[in-house]
Short mmCIF file of C-alpha atoms in Angstrom, two decimals:
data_model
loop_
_atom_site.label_atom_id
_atom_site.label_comp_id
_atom_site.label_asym_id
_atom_site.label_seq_id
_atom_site.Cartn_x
_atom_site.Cartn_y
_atom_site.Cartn_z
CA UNK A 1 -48.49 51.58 -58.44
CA UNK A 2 -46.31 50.36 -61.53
CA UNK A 3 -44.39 47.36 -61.10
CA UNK A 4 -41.14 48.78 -61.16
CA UNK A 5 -42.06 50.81 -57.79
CA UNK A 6 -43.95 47.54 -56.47
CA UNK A 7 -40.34 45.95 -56.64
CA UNK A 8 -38.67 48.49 -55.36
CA UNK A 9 -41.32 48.63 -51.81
CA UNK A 10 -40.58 44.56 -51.92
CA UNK A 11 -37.13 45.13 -51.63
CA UNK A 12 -36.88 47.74 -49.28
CA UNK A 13 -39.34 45.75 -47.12
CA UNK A 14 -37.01 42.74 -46.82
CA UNK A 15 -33.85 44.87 -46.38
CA UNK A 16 -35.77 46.10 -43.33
CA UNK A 17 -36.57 42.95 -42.31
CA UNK A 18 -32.85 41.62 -42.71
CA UNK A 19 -31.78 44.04 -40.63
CA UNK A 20 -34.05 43.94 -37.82
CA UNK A 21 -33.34 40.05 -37.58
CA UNK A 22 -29.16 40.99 -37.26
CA UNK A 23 -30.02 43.53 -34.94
CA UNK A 24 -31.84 40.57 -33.28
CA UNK A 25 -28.77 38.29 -33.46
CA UNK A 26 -26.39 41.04 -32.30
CA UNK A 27 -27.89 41.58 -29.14
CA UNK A 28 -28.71 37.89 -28.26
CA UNK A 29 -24.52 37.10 -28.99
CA UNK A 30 -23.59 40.45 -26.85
CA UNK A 31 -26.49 39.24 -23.90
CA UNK A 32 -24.98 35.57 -24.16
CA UNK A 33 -20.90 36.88 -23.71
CA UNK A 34 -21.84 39.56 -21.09
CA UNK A 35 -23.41 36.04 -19.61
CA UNK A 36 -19.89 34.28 -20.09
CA UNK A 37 -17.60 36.67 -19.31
CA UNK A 38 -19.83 37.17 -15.60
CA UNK A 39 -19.53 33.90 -15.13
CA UNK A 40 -15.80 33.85 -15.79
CA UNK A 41 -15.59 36.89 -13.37
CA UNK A 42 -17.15 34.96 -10.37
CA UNK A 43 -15.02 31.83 -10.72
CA UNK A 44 -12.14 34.50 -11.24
CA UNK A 45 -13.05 36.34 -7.88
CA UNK A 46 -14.12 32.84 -5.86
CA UNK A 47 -9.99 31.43 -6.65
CA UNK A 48 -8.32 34.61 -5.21
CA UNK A 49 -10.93 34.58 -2.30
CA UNK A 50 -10.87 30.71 -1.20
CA UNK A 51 -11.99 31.72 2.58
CA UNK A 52 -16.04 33.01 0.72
CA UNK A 53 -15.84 29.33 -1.08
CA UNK A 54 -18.88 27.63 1.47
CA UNK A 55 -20.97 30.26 0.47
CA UNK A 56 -20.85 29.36 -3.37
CA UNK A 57 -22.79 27.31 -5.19
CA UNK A 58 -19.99 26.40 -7.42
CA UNK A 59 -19.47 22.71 -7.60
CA UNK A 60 -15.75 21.39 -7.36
CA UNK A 61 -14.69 18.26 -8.91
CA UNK A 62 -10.74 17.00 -8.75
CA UNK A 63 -9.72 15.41 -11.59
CA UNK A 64 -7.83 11.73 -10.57
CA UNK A 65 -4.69 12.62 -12.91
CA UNK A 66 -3.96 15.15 -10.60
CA UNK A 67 -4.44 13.08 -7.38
CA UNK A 68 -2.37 11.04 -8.73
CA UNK A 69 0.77 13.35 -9.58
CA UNK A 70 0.02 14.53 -5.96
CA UNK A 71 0.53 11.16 -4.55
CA UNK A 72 3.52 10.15 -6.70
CA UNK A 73 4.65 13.70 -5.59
CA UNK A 74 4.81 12.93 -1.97
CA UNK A 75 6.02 9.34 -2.67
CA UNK A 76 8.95 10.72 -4.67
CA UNK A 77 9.52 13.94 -2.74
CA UNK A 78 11.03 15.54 -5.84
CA UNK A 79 9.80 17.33 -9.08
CA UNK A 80 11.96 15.40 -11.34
CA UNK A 81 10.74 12.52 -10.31
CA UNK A 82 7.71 12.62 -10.47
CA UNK A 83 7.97 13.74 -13.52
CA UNK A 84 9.77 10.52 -15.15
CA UNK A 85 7.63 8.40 -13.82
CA UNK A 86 4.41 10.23 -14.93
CA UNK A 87 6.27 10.94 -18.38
CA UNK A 88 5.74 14.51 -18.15
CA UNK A 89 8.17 17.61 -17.97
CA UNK A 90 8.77 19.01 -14.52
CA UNK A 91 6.93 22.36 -15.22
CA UNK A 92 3.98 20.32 -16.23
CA UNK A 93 3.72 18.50 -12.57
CA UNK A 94 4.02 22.27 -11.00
CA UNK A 95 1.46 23.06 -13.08
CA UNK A 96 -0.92 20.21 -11.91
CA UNK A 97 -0.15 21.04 -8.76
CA UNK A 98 -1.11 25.05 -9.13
CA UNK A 99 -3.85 24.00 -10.42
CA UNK A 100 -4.75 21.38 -7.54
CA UNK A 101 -3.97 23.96 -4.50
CA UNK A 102 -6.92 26.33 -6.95
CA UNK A 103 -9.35 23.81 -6.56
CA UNK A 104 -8.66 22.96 -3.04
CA UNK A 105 -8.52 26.39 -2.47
CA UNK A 106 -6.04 27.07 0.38
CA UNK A 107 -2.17 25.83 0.28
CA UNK A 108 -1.48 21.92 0.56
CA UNK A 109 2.23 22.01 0.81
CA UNK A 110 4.03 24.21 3.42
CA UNK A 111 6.80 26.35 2.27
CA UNK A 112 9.41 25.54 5.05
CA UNK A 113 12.16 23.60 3.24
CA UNK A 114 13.18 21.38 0.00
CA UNK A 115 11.03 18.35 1.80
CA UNK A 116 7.11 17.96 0.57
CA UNK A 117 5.48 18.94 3.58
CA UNK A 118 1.78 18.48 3.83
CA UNK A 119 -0.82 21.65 5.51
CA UNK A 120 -3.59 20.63 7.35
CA UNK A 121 -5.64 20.83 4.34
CA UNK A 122 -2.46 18.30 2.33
CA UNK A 123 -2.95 15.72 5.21
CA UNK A 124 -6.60 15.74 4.57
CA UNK A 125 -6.44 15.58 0.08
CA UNK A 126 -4.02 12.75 0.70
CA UNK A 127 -5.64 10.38 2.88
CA UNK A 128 -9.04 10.95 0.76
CA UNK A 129 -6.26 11.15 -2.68
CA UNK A 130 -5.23 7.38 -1.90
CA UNK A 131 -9.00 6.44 -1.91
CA UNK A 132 -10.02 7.80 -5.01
CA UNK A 133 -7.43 7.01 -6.91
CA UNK A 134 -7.66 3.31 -5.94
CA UNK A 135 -11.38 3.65 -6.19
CA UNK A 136 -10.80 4.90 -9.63
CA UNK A 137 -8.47 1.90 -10.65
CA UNK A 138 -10.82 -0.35 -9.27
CA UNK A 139 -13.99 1.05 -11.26
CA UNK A 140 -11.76 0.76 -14.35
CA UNK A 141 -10.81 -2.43 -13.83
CA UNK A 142 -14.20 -3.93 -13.64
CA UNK A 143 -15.37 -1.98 -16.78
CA UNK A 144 -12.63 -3.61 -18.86
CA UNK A 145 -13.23 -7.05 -17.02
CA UNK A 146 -10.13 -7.25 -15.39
CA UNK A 147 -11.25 -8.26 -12.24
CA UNK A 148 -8.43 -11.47 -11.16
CA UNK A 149 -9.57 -14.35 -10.53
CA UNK A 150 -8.34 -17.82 -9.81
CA UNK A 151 -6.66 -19.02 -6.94
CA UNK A 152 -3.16 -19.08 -5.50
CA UNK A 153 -1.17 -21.23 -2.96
CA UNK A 154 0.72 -19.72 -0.02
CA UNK A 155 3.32 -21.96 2.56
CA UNK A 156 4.42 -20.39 5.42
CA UNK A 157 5.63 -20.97 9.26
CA UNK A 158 3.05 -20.76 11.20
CA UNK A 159 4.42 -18.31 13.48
CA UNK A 160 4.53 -15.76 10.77
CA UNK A 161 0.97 -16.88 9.28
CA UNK A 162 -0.79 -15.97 13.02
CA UNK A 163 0.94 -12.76 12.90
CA UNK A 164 1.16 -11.49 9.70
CA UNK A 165 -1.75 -13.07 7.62
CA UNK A 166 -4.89 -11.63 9.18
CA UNK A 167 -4.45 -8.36 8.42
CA UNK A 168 -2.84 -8.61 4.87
CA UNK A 169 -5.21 -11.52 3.95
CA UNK A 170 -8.11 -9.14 5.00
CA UNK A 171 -7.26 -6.53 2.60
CA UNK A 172 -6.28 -8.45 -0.43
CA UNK A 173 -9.82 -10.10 -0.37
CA UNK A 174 -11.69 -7.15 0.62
CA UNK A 175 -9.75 -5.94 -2.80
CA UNK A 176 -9.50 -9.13 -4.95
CA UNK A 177 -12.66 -11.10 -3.40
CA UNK A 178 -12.93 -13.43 -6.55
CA UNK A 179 -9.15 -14.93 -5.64
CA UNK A 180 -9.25 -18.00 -4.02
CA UNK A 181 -6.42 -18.28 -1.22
CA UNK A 182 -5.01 -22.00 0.19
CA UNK A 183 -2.67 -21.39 2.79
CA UNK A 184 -0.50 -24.17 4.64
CA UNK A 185 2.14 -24.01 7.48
CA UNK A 186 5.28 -25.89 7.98
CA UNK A 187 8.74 -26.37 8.88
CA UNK A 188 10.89 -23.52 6.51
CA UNK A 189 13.03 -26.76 4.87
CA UNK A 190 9.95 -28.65 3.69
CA UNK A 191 8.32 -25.35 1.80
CA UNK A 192 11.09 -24.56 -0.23
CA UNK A 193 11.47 -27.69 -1.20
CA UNK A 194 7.44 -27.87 -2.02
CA UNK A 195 7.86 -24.29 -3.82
CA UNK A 196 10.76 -25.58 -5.92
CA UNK A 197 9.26 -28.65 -6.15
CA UNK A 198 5.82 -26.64 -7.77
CA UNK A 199 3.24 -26.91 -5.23
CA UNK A 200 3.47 -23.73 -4.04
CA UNK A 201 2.65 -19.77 -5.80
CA UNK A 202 4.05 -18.19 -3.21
CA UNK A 203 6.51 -19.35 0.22
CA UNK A 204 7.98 -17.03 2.76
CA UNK A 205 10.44 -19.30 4.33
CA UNK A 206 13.08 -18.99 7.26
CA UNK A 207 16.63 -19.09 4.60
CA UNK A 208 20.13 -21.06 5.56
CA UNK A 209 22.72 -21.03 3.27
CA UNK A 210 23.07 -19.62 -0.63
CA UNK A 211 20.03 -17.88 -1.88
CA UNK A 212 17.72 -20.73 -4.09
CA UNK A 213 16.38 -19.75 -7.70
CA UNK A 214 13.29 -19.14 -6.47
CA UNK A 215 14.27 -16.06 -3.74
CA UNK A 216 12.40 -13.10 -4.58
CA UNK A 217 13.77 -11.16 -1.63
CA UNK A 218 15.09 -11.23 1.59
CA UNK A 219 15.17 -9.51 5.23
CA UNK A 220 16.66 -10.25 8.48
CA UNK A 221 15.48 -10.87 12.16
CA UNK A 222 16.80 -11.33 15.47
CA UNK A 223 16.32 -14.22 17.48
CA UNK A 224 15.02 -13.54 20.66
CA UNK A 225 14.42 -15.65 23.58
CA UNK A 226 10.33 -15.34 24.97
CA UNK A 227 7.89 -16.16 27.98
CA UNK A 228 5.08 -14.83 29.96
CA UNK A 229 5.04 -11.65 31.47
CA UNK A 230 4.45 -12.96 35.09
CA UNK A 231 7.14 -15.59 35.15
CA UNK A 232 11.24 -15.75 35.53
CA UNK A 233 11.88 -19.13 34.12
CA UNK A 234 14.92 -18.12 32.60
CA UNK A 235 16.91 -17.92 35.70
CA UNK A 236 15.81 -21.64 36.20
CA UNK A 237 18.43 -24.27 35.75
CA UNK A 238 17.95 -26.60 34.13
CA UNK A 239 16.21 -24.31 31.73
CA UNK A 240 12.74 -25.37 31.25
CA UNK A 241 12.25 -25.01 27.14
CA UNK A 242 9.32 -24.96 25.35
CA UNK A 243 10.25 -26.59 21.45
CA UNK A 244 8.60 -26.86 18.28
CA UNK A 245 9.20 -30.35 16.45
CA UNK A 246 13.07 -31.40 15.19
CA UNK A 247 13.96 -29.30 12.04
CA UNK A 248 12.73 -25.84 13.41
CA UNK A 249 15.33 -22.94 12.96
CA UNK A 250 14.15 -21.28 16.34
CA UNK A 251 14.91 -25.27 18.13
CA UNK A 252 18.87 -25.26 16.55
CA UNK A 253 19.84 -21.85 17.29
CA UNK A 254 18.32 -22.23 20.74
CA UNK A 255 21.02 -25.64 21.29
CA UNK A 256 23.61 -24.47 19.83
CA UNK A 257 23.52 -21.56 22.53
CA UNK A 258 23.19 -23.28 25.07
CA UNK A 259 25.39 -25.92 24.48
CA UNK A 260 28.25 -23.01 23.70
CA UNK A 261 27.08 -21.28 27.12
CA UNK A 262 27.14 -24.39 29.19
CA UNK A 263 23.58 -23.81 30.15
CA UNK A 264 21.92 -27.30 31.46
CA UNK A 265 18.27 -27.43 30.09
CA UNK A 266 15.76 -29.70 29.05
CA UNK A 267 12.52 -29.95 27.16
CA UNK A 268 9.55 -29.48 28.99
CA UNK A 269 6.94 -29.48 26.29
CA UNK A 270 7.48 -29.97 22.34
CA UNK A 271 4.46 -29.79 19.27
CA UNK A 272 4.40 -28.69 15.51
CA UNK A 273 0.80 -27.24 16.37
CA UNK A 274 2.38 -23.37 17.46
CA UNK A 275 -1.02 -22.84 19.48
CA UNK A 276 -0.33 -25.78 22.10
CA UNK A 277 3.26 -24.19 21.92
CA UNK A 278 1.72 -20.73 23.23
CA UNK A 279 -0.55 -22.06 25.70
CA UNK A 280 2.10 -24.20 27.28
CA UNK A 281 3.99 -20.69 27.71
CA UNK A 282 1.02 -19.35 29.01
CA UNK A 283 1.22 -21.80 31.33
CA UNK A 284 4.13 -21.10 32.56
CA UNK A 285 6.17 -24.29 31.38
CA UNK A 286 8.82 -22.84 30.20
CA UNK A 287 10.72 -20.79 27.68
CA UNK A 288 10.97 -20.36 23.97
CA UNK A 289 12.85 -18.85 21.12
CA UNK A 290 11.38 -17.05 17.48
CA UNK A 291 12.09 -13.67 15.53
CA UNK A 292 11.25 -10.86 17.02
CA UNK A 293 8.68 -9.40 14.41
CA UNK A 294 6.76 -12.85 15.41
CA UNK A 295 6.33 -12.14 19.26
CA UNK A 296 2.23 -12.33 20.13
CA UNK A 297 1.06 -9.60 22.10
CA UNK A 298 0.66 -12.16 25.24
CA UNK A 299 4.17 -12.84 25.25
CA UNK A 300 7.31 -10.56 25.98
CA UNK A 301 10.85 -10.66 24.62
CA UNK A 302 13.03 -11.58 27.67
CA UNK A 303 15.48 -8.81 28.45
CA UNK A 304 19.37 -9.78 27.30
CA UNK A 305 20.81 -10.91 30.35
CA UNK A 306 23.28 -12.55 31.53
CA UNK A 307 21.36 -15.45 32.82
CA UNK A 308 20.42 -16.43 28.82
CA UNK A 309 23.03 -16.77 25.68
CA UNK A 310 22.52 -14.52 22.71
CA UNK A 311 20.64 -16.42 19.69
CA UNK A 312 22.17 -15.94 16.21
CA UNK A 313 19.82 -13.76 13.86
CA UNK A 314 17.65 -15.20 11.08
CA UNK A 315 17.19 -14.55 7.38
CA UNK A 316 13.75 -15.02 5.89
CA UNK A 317 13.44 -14.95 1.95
CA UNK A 318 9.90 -14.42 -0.25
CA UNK A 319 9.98 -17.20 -2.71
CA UNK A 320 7.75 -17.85 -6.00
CA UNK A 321 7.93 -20.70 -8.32
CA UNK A 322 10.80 -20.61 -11.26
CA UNK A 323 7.44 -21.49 -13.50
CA UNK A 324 6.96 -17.67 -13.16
CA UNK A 325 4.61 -15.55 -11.10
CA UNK A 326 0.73 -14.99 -12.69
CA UNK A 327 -0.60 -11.46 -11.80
CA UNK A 328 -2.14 -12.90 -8.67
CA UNK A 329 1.18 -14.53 -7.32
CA UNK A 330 2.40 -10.83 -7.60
CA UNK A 331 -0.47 -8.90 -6.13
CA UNK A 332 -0.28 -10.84 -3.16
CA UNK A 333 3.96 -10.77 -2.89
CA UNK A 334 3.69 -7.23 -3.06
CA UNK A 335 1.01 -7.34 -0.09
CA UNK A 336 3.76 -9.70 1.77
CA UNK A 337 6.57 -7.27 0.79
CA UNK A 338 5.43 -4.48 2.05
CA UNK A 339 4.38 -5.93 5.45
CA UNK A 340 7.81 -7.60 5.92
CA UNK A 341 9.25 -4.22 5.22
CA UNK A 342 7.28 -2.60 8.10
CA UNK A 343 8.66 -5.30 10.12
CA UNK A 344 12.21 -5.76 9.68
CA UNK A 345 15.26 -4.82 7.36
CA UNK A 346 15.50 -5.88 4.14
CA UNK A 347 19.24 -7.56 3.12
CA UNK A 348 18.53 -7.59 -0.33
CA UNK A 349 16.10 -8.50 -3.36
CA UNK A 350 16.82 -11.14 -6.01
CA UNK A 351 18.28 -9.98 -9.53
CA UNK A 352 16.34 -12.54 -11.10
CA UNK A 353 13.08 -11.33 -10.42
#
C-alpha cells in the first residue's frame, strides 16, 4: 500500500469512527428527553387526577411565599388587596393561588359568593399555613441573629394582669424567650404618671379625662356590679361592699351611684391586694364593682336590676413612653392589642403613634 491510499484508509477510519460516536450521542439525548418528557407526563396526569395522589411517590413541597399570599388572602378577603400589600399585580396573587389549589390538589376556596370561603381541605392549609409561615420567620430570624433580647417593663391593674397576662405572657416567651419581662400592678393614676414619668415600656391604664401623650390606643368597658354565684347580697341594705384602696376607678363610680340612687351601704372589707378582695367575695362579704372583660370565672356579673344603680362605663388606654417604643415595647403592645380587641370595643387609636 502507497501512502497516498494509507491516508486515505486513515481517514475513512476516523470518519467512521466520528460517526458512530454521534450516533452514540443522538440516542443517549433522544433516551434522556423520552426520560423528561415521561416524567413531565406523570406529574401532568397526577394534577388533573388529585383523588390517585396517595398512591404516588411524588413528593410535594409548598413554597412559604405562597402560604403567605394565602393568609394575607383570607386576612384581606379581596384580590386587590392582597395584592398591594404583597406588591404584586392582582393576576399574579390568582396565579399563586392556582398554583397552590395544584399542589394541594383538591379546591381550598368554595365558589359560593364574593367572600373567601375556606373547603375542608382550606380550613386544614390555613391552620398548618399560620405555622409555617411563623416557623419560617422564626428560622430566619435566628440565622440573621435577630433574635430580641433585653428586657421590658409592664404596669398594669391588677385585675387586668390576673386575667389577661397568663395567656399573652405565655406566648410571647414561648416566642421571644430571651426577653426579660418585669411586671407591676397598681392604682391606674399612679402608672401613668410612672409611664410619663419613664419607668415604665409599656402601661395599660384605666383613662379619665383628655387622652395623655403617651396613649397608644384606647377601648371601652362597662362597669358592672359582681358577687358569688350562691349569694343575693345585693338586695341587702345597707349594701355590704367589698372595695379596693381610695383612688380605684371601680371604688368612685361605685359611690357616686349610690349616693345618686339613695342606696345606704357600707364597707365591709377593703385591700389593694385584689386576691384578699376575691376571697372576701367568695366569702360571701359582700359586693363589688370592675369591667366586665375582668370578671374571674368564680364570680358572676349581677343581673341589672332594680335593686342596684347602673355604673358609668370605663375607658382603658395602652400607653408607651414619649422616649419611643424599642422593637420589644412593640412586640409585646401588639400582643396586648390584640387581646384587648377580643375583649372589648376599641374607641379609637392615637395619631401620634
Amino acid at each position: 500500500m502507497n501512502e497516498v491510499d494509507r491516508t486515505h484508509s486513515i481517514i475513512g477510519y476516523v470518519n467512521r469512527s466520528v460517526v458512530v460516536e454521534l450516533r452514540k450521542n443522538m440516542l443517549s439525548l433522544i433516551a434522556t428527553r423520552t426520560d423528561w418528557m415521561e416524567s413531565q407526563a406523570h406529574q401532568v396526569s397526577w394534577f388533573k387526577k388529585p383523588e390517585n395522589h396517595s398512591k404516588m411517590t411524588i413528593h410535594r413541597t409548598i413554597p412559604i411565599d405562597l402560604l403567605n399570599t394565602f393568609l394575607l388572602l383570607l386576612e384581606n378577603q379581596n384580590f386587590s388587596k392582597t395584592a398591594d400589600v404583597i406588591g404584586r399585580s392582582q393576576s399574579a396573587v390568582s396565579l399563586q393561588m392556582k398554583r397552590l389549589q395544584g399542589i394541594v390538589g383538591s379546591p381550598i376556596f368554595t365558589s359560593s359568593g364574593k367572600s373567601m370561603k375556606l373547603t375542608q381541605q382550606g380550613e386544614i392549609l390555613a391552620d398548618y399555613a399560620s405555622k409555617l409561615v411563623k416557623l419560617n420567620s422564626e428560622c430566619i430570624d435566628r440565622l440573621d441573629g435577630n433574635i430580641l433580647t433585653g428586657k421590658i417593663k409592664i404596669g398594669l391593674p391588677s385585675d387586668f394582669a390576673a386575667i389577661f397576662l397568663p395567656g399573652i405572657l405565655g406566648q410571647f416567651t414561648l416566642e421571644h424567650p430571651k426577653i426579660e419581662i418585669d411586671v407591676k400592678c397598681d392604682l391606674s393614676t399612679e402608672l401613668k404618671h410612672k409611664v410619663d414619668d419613664r419607668d415604665y415600656d409599656l402601661v395599660l391604664a384605666f383613662n379619665d379625662g383628655p387622652p395623655s401623650q403617651s396613649l397608644v390606643k384606647l377601648w371601652r368597658d362597662s362597669v358592672c356590679w359582681v358577687g358569688v354565684k350562691n349569694f343575693k347580697l345585693y338586695k341587702k341594705r345597707p349594701l355590704p361592699l367589698v372595695l379596693f384602696t381610695e383612688g380605684c376607678q371601680y371604688r368612685s363610680r361605685m359611690m357616686t351611684a349610690l349616693r345618686r340612687e339613695n342606696i345606704p351601704a357600707h364597707v365591709v372589707y377593703s385591700s389593694s391586694d385584689i386576691a384578699a378582695n376575691y376571697a372576701a367575695m367568695q366569702a360571701g362579704l359582700g359586693i363589688t364593682a370592675m369591667a366586665k372583660s375582668a370578671i374571674p370565672p368564680y364570680l358572676r356579673e349581677i343581673p341589672k336590676t332594680a335593686y342596684l344603680p347602673t355604673l358609668e362605663t370605663i375607658d382603658v388606654g395602652l400607653h408607651w413612653s414619649d422616649r419611643g417604643a424599642t422593637v420589644i415595647t412593640k412586640k409585646l403592645a401588639t400582643y396586648l392589642m390584640n387581646a384587648m380587641d377580643g375583649k372589648m370595643p376599641k374607641v379609637s387609636d392615637s395619631p401620634q403613634h
